[in-house]
């Protein structure tokens, strides 16, 4: 069994078989078919590629459908691995070889395609984030203009963006209403439609992992920092930033309006925990609760 690494760019796939061969393929349907045929003589232990801004998605789905054990990893993780092995140079060929070495040596979590509704919802959610960012930038730019005619033009633009966001909010809410297993999450104070959309799109593993595993995956689990007799403060690191941002805003609201989490936050503060540390603990507890609710909802639907 061989570790396979694929470096993805917009038009090309650079593919390396660990300590064996290296080839190029086009990042297209025809290229995927040729790659699958070529890999038939190299039984794959794992096929690892990096997240590349969406350029990897078509190849990931096509190769997974062909039965290959696909893995998608964070580019930062691959770069850290390369440095740890003494590989400081960076080219497409070298990147593919590093990924092949990772596939050969390390066990990774297999890629599981999301449901079609989640992929559709993810596009709506992404477009909403774009519009919110545009609206924020436009409001900042307004401060530089004092001419009435320009302010009118910019206000018109803001009204247009507001309307587009409202349309997307309505469409997103409608899509979520058709997913019963996710509807139970909104019963918790602080879990808005935006938060639930982020979880559905960016954390499809919710309800399928343990509380500890889901916390580590998101990046809200504190990591030990110890060496000999020295003990440092535990800190969160890594994980999915988009999910953490959504949980942060949800936790701010939950600390005020959700009784269980509000009391938990107050108890941590009473023990002398700094505010941010206590808030991260609320985020983690909130995520664990939502994970359990999602798991129970799916179990009830399966038994019905």
Short mmCIF file of C-alpha atoms in Angstrom, two decimals:
data_model
loop_
_atom_site.label_atom_id
_atom_site.label_comp_id
_atom_site.label_asym_id
_atom_site.label_seq_id
_atom_site.Cartn_x
_atom_site.Cartn_y
_atom_site.Cartn_z
CA UNK A 1 0.00 0.00 0.00
CA UNK A 2 1.34 3.40 -1.02
CA UNK A 3 0.86 6.91 0.32
CA UNK A 4 -0.32 9.25 -2.45
CA UNK A 5 0.07 13.04 -2.33
CA UNK A 6 -1.67 15.52 -4.65
CA UNK A 7 -0.71 19.18 -4.91
CA UNK A 8 -3.68 21.05 -6.37
CA UNK A 9 -3.65 24.21 -8.46
CA UNK A 10 -6.34 25.79 -10.61
CA UNK A 11 -5.43 23.87 -13.79
CA UNK A 12 -3.15 21.02 -12.68
CA UNK A 13 -2.74 18.15 -10.24
CA UNK A 14 0.82 17.19 -9.28
CA UNK A 15 0.68 13.62 -8.00
CA UNK A 16 3.42 11.75 -6.11
CA UNK A 17 3.51 8.12 -5.01
CA UNK A 18 5.66 7.82 -1.90
CA UNK A 19 9.23 6.94 -2.93
CA UNK A 20 8.01 5.76 -6.34
CA UNK A 21 6.77 8.00 -9.15
CA UNK A 22 5.55 11.51 -9.92
CA UNK A 23 3.16 12.67 -12.65
CA UNK A 24 1.01 15.65 -13.75
CA UNK A 25 -2.71 15.54 -14.53
CA UNK A 26 -5.13 18.25 -15.54
CA UNK A 27 -7.57 19.49 -12.91
CA UNK A 28 -10.55 18.41 -15.01
CA UNK A 29 -12.93 15.50 -15.44
CA UNK A 30 -10.67 13.95 -18.07
CA UNK A 31 -7.67 14.40 -15.80
CA UNK A 32 -9.48 12.72 -12.88
CA UNK A 33 -10.31 9.71 -15.07
CA UNK A 34 -6.68 9.41 -16.18
CA UNK A 35 -5.45 9.72 -12.59
CA UNK A 36 -7.79 6.96 -11.38
CA UNK A 37 -6.54 4.64 -14.14
CA UNK A 38 -2.90 5.42 -13.28
CA UNK A 39 -3.43 4.82 -9.56
CA UNK A 40 -4.80 1.34 -10.20
CA UNK A 41 -1.21 0.04 -10.25
CA UNK A 42 -0.43 1.82 -6.97
CA UNK A 43 -2.83 0.51 -4.27
CA UNK A 44 -3.50 3.58 -2.15
CA UNK A 45 -3.07 3.57 1.61
CA UNK A 46 -4.29 7.17 1.72
CA UNK A 47 -4.61 9.92 -0.88
CA UNK A 48 -3.84 13.27 0.75
CA UNK A 49 -4.42 16.73 -0.72
CA UNK A 50 -4.60 20.20 0.79
CA UNK A 51 -7.53 22.56 0.99
CA UNK A 52 -6.82 24.96 -1.89
CA UNK A 53 -9.57 27.55 -1.85
CA UNK A 54 -12.07 25.25 -3.54
CA UNK A 55 -9.82 24.19 -6.44
CA UNK A 56 -9.50 20.77 -4.80
CA UNK A 57 -13.23 20.06 -4.41
CA UNK A 58 -13.95 18.56 -7.83
CA UNK A 59 -10.91 16.26 -7.65
CA UNK A 60 -11.75 15.29 -4.07
CA UNK A 61 -15.31 14.28 -4.97
CA UNK A 62 -14.36 12.51 -8.20
CA UNK A 63 -11.60 10.45 -6.60
CA UNK A 64 -13.73 9.63 -3.56
CA UNK A 65 -16.51 8.45 -5.86
CA UNK A 66 -13.95 6.22 -7.61
CA UNK A 67 -13.36 4.48 -4.28
CA UNK A 68 -10.04 6.03 -3.29
CA UNK A 69 -9.33 6.71 0.43
CA UNK A 70 -9.33 10.51 0.23
CA UNK A 71 -8.06 12.91 2.89
CA UNK A 72 -8.16 16.73 2.89
CA UNK A 73 -5.84 18.52 5.29
CA UNK A 74 -5.07 22.06 6.35
CA UNK A 75 -2.16 23.55 4.33
CA UNK A 76 -0.52 24.79 7.53
CA UNK A 77 -0.32 21.24 8.82
CA UNK A 78 1.45 20.07 5.66
CA UNK A 79 3.92 22.96 5.83
CA UNK A 80 4.72 22.21 9.47
CA UNK A 81 5.32 18.57 8.56
CA UNK A 82 7.64 19.60 5.72
CA UNK A 83 9.70 21.80 8.05
CA UNK A 84 9.82 19.06 10.67
CA UNK A 85 11.35 16.70 8.11
CA UNK A 86 13.91 19.31 7.05
CA UNK A 87 12.22 20.15 3.75
CA UNK A 88 12.40 23.94 3.55
CA UNK A 89 12.13 24.34 -0.23
CA UNK A 90 8.66 24.64 -1.73
CA UNK A 91 7.60 23.69 -5.25
CA UNK A 92 4.55 21.87 -6.58
CA UNK A 93 6.58 18.67 -6.97
CA UNK A 94 8.05 18.94 -3.47
CA UNK A 95 4.63 19.69 -1.98
CA UNK A 96 3.18 16.58 -3.62
CA UNK A 97 6.07 14.47 -2.31
CA UNK A 98 5.59 15.86 1.21
CA UNK A 99 1.89 15.02 1.09
CA UNK A 100 2.72 11.50 -0.12
CA UNK A 101 5.08 11.10 2.84
CA UNK A 102 2.34 12.28 5.20
CA UNK A 103 -0.07 9.80 3.61
CA UNK A 104 2.46 7.03 4.14
CA UNK A 105 3.44 7.81 7.73
CA UNK A 106 0.43 9.41 9.41
CA UNK A 107 -3.13 8.25 9.88
CA UNK A 108 -5.66 10.91 8.86
CA UNK A 109 -9.41 11.31 9.10
CA UNK A 110 -11.04 10.19 5.85
CA UNK A 111 -12.97 12.65 3.74
CA UNK A 112 -16.75 12.25 3.85
CA UNK A 113 -18.77 14.24 1.29
CA UNK A 114 -21.46 16.47 2.72
CA UNK A 115 -25.08 16.08 1.69
CA UNK A 116 -26.26 18.05 -1.37
CA UNK A 117 -28.39 20.33 0.81
CA UNK A 118 -25.33 21.21 2.94
CA UNK A 119 -23.30 22.07 -0.14
CA UNK A 120 -26.09 24.31 -1.42
CA UNK A 121 -26.50 25.93 1.99
CA UNK A 122 -22.73 26.51 2.18
CA UNK A 123 -22.85 28.57 -1.02
CA UNK A 124 -25.70 30.71 0.31
CA UNK A 125 -23.84 31.15 3.61
CA UNK A 126 -20.61 32.11 1.84
CA UNK A 127 -22.40 34.69 -0.29
CA UNK A 128 -24.03 36.13 2.83
CA UNK A 129 -20.62 36.53 4.49
CA UNK A 130 -19.35 38.30 1.37
CA UNK A 131 -22.25 40.77 1.47
CA UNK A 132 -21.85 41.41 5.19
CA UNK A 133 -18.15 42.17 4.64
CA UNK A 134 -19.01 44.48 1.74
CA UNK A 135 -21.58 46.30 3.88
CA UNK A 136 -19.09 46.77 6.70
CA UNK A 137 -16.44 48.08 4.29
CA UNK A 138 -18.90 50.49 2.67
CA UNK A 139 -19.90 51.89 6.06
CA UNK A 140 -16.24 52.49 6.87
CA UNK A 141 -15.68 54.24 3.54
CA UNK A 142 -18.64 56.56 4.11
CA UNK A 143 -16.68 58.37 6.83
CA UNK A 144 -14.29 59.70 4.20
CA UNK A 145 -17.03 61.53 2.23
CA UNK A 146 -18.96 64.66 3.15
CA UNK A 147 -20.54 65.53 -0.22
CA UNK A 148 -24.31 64.93 -0.03
CA UNK A 149 -24.56 63.44 -3.51
CA UNK A 150 -21.88 60.87 -2.70
CA UNK A 151 -23.49 60.01 0.61
CA UNK A 152 -26.81 59.44 -1.17
CA UNK A 153 -25.10 57.08 -3.62
CA UNK A 154 -23.44 55.15 -0.82
CA UNK A 155 -26.64 54.93 1.21
CA UNK A 156 -28.33 53.53 -1.86
CA UNK A 157 -25.62 50.90 -2.10
CA UNK A 158 -26.06 50.03 1.57
CA UNK A 159 -29.82 49.65 1.11
CA UNK A 160 -29.18 47.30 -1.80
CA UNK A 161 -26.79 45.20 0.29
CA UNK A 162 -29.28 45.09 3.17
CA UNK A 163 -31.99 43.85 0.82
CA UNK A 164 -29.71 41.16 -0.63
CA UNK A 165 -28.81 39.97 2.88
CA UNK A 166 -32.52 39.81 3.81
CA UNK A 167 -33.22 37.70 0.73
CA UNK A 168 -30.40 35.33 1.61
CA UNK A 169 -31.52 35.12 5.25
CA UNK A 170 -34.99 34.09 4.10
CA UNK A 171 -33.60 31.47 1.72
CA UNK A 172 -31.23 30.09 4.35
CA UNK A 173 -33.98 29.85 6.98
CA UNK A 174 -36.19 28.01 4.50
CA UNK A 175 -33.47 25.47 3.75
CA UNK A 176 -32.85 24.84 7.45
CA UNK A 177 -36.56 24.31 8.15
CA UNK A 178 -36.39 21.28 5.87
CA UNK A 179 -33.74 19.64 8.09
CA UNK A 180 -35.47 18.37 11.27
CA UNK A 181 -32.30 17.04 12.91
CA UNK A 182 -30.85 20.57 13.00
CA UNK A 183 -33.98 22.37 14.20
CA UNK A 184 -33.54 21.20 17.80
CA UNK A 185 -30.38 23.29 18.10
CA UNK A 186 -32.22 26.62 18.01
CA UNK A 187 -33.86 25.78 21.34
CA UNK A 188 -30.67 26.94 23.03
CA UNK A 189 -30.46 30.67 23.61
CA UNK A 190 -27.76 32.23 21.46
CA UNK A 191 -28.04 29.75 18.58
CA UNK A 192 -29.29 31.97 15.77
CA UNK A 193 -29.96 30.98 12.18
CA UNK A 194 -26.49 32.24 11.27
CA UNK A 195 -24.85 30.07 13.95
CA UNK A 196 -26.85 27.01 12.94
CA UNK A 197 -25.98 27.60 9.28
CA UNK A 198 -22.28 27.81 10.14
CA UNK A 199 -22.45 24.56 12.08
CA UNK A 200 -24.33 22.80 9.29
CA UNK A 201 -21.91 23.96 6.60
CA UNK A 202 -18.57 24.03 8.41
CA UNK A 203 -19.04 21.26 10.97
CA UNK A 204 -20.87 18.32 9.34
CA UNK A 205 -19.23 16.06 11.96
CA UNK A 206 -21.54 17.52 14.64
CA UNK A 207 -23.41 14.67 16.33
CA UNK A 208 -21.05 12.03 14.96
CA UNK A 209 -18.07 12.49 17.30
CA UNK A 210 -17.55 12.52 21.06
CA UNK A 211 -17.61 15.78 22.98
CA UNK A 212 -13.82 15.79 23.36
CA UNK A 213 -13.24 15.01 19.69
CA UNK A 214 -15.62 17.70 18.42
CA UNK A 215 -14.06 20.28 20.77
CA UNK A 216 -10.57 19.46 19.49
CA UNK A 217 -11.79 19.56 15.89
CA UNK A 218 -13.20 23.08 16.30
CA UNK A 219 -10.23 24.25 18.34
CA UNK A 220 -11.88 25.05 21.69
CA UNK A 221 -10.17 22.29 23.67
CA UNK A 222 -7.28 23.60 25.80
CA UNK A 223 -3.96 21.93 25.00
CA UNK A 224 -1.42 21.09 27.70
CA UNK A 225 1.92 22.93 27.70
CA UNK A 226 4.26 21.01 30.00
CA UNK A 227 7.94 20.08 29.99
CA UNK A 228 9.65 18.43 32.97
CA UNK A 229 8.73 20.39 36.07
CA UNK A 230 7.54 23.38 34.02
CA UNK A 231 3.81 23.79 33.51
CA UNK A 232 2.48 26.54 31.27
CA UNK A 233 -1.03 27.79 30.79
CA UNK A 234 -3.18 25.57 28.61
CA UNK A 235 -4.35 27.28 25.43
CA UNK A 236 -6.64 26.55 22.53
CA UNK A 237 -5.03 26.23 19.13
CA UNK A 238 -5.83 25.18 15.57
CA UNK A 239 -9.30 24.09 14.58
CA UNK A 240 -11.93 25.73 12.41
CA UNK A 241 -11.83 29.49 12.80
CA UNK A 242 -15.20 30.15 11.13
CA UNK A 243 -16.97 27.85 13.60
CA UNK A 244 -15.15 29.40 16.57
CA UNK A 245 -16.19 32.89 15.48
CA UNK A 246 -19.83 31.81 15.31
CA UNK A 247 -19.62 30.08 18.69
CA UNK A 248 -18.00 33.17 20.23
CA UNK A 249 -20.95 35.35 19.28
CA UNK A 250 -23.39 32.66 20.39
CA UNK A 251 -21.63 32.30 23.76
CA UNK A 252 -21.84 36.03 24.41
CA UNK A 253 -25.61 35.79 24.13
CA UNK A 254 -25.86 32.46 25.97
CA UNK A 255 -23.95 33.89 28.96
CA UNK A 256 -26.80 36.33 29.43
CA UNK A 257 -29.91 34.40 28.44
CA UNK A 258 -29.28 30.64 28.69
CA UNK A 259 -29.64 29.73 32.43
CA UNK A 260 -27.37 26.68 32.43
CA UNK A 261 -24.53 28.42 30.61
CA UNK A 262 -25.04 31.70 32.46
CA UNK A 263 -24.61 29.94 35.81
CA UNK A 264 -21.58 28.06 34.48
CA UNK A 265 -19.96 31.30 33.34
CA UNK A 266 -20.63 32.99 36.69
CA UNK A 267 -19.17 30.03 38.61
CA UNK A 268 -15.96 30.21 36.60
CA UNK A 269 -15.68 33.95 37.18
CA UNK A 270 -16.26 33.41 40.90
CA UNK A 271 -13.32 30.98 40.93
CA UNK A 272 -11.09 33.73 39.55
CA UNK A 273 -10.98 32.65 35.91
CA UNK A 274 -10.29 35.52 33.46
CA UNK A 275 -13.29 36.58 31.39
CA UNK A 276 -11.94 35.27 28.08
CA UNK A 277 -10.98 31.93 29.61
CA UNK A 278 -14.46 31.56 31.07
CA UNK A 279 -16.03 32.52 27.74
CA UNK A 280 -14.01 29.89 25.86
CA UNK A 281 -15.13 27.33 28.44
CA UNK A 282 -18.73 28.35 27.70
CA UNK A 283 -18.08 27.94 23.98
CA UNK A 284 -16.74 24.44 24.61
CA UNK A 285 -19.63 23.45 26.86
CA UNK A 286 -22.10 24.91 24.37
CA UNK A 287 -20.56 22.88 21.56
CA UNK A 288 -20.66 19.66 23.60
CA UNK A 289 -24.35 20.22 24.38
CA UNK A 290 -25.19 20.94 20.74
CA UNK A 291 -23.22 17.86 19.68
CA UNK A 292 -25.26 15.68 22.07
CA UNK A 293 -28.56 17.21 20.94
CA UNK A 294 -27.71 16.64 17.30
CA UNK A 295 -26.74 13.02 18.02
CA UNK A 296 -29.96 12.39 19.94
CA UNK A 297 -32.09 14.00 17.23
CA UNK A 298 -30.54 11.79 14.56
CA UNK A 299 -31.03 8.70 16.75
CA UNK A 300 -34.72 9.53 17.23
CA UNK A 301 -35.21 10.06 13.50
CA UNK A 302 -33.48 6.74 12.75
CA UNK A 303 -35.70 4.83 15.19
CA UNK A 304 -38.95 6.51 14.05
#
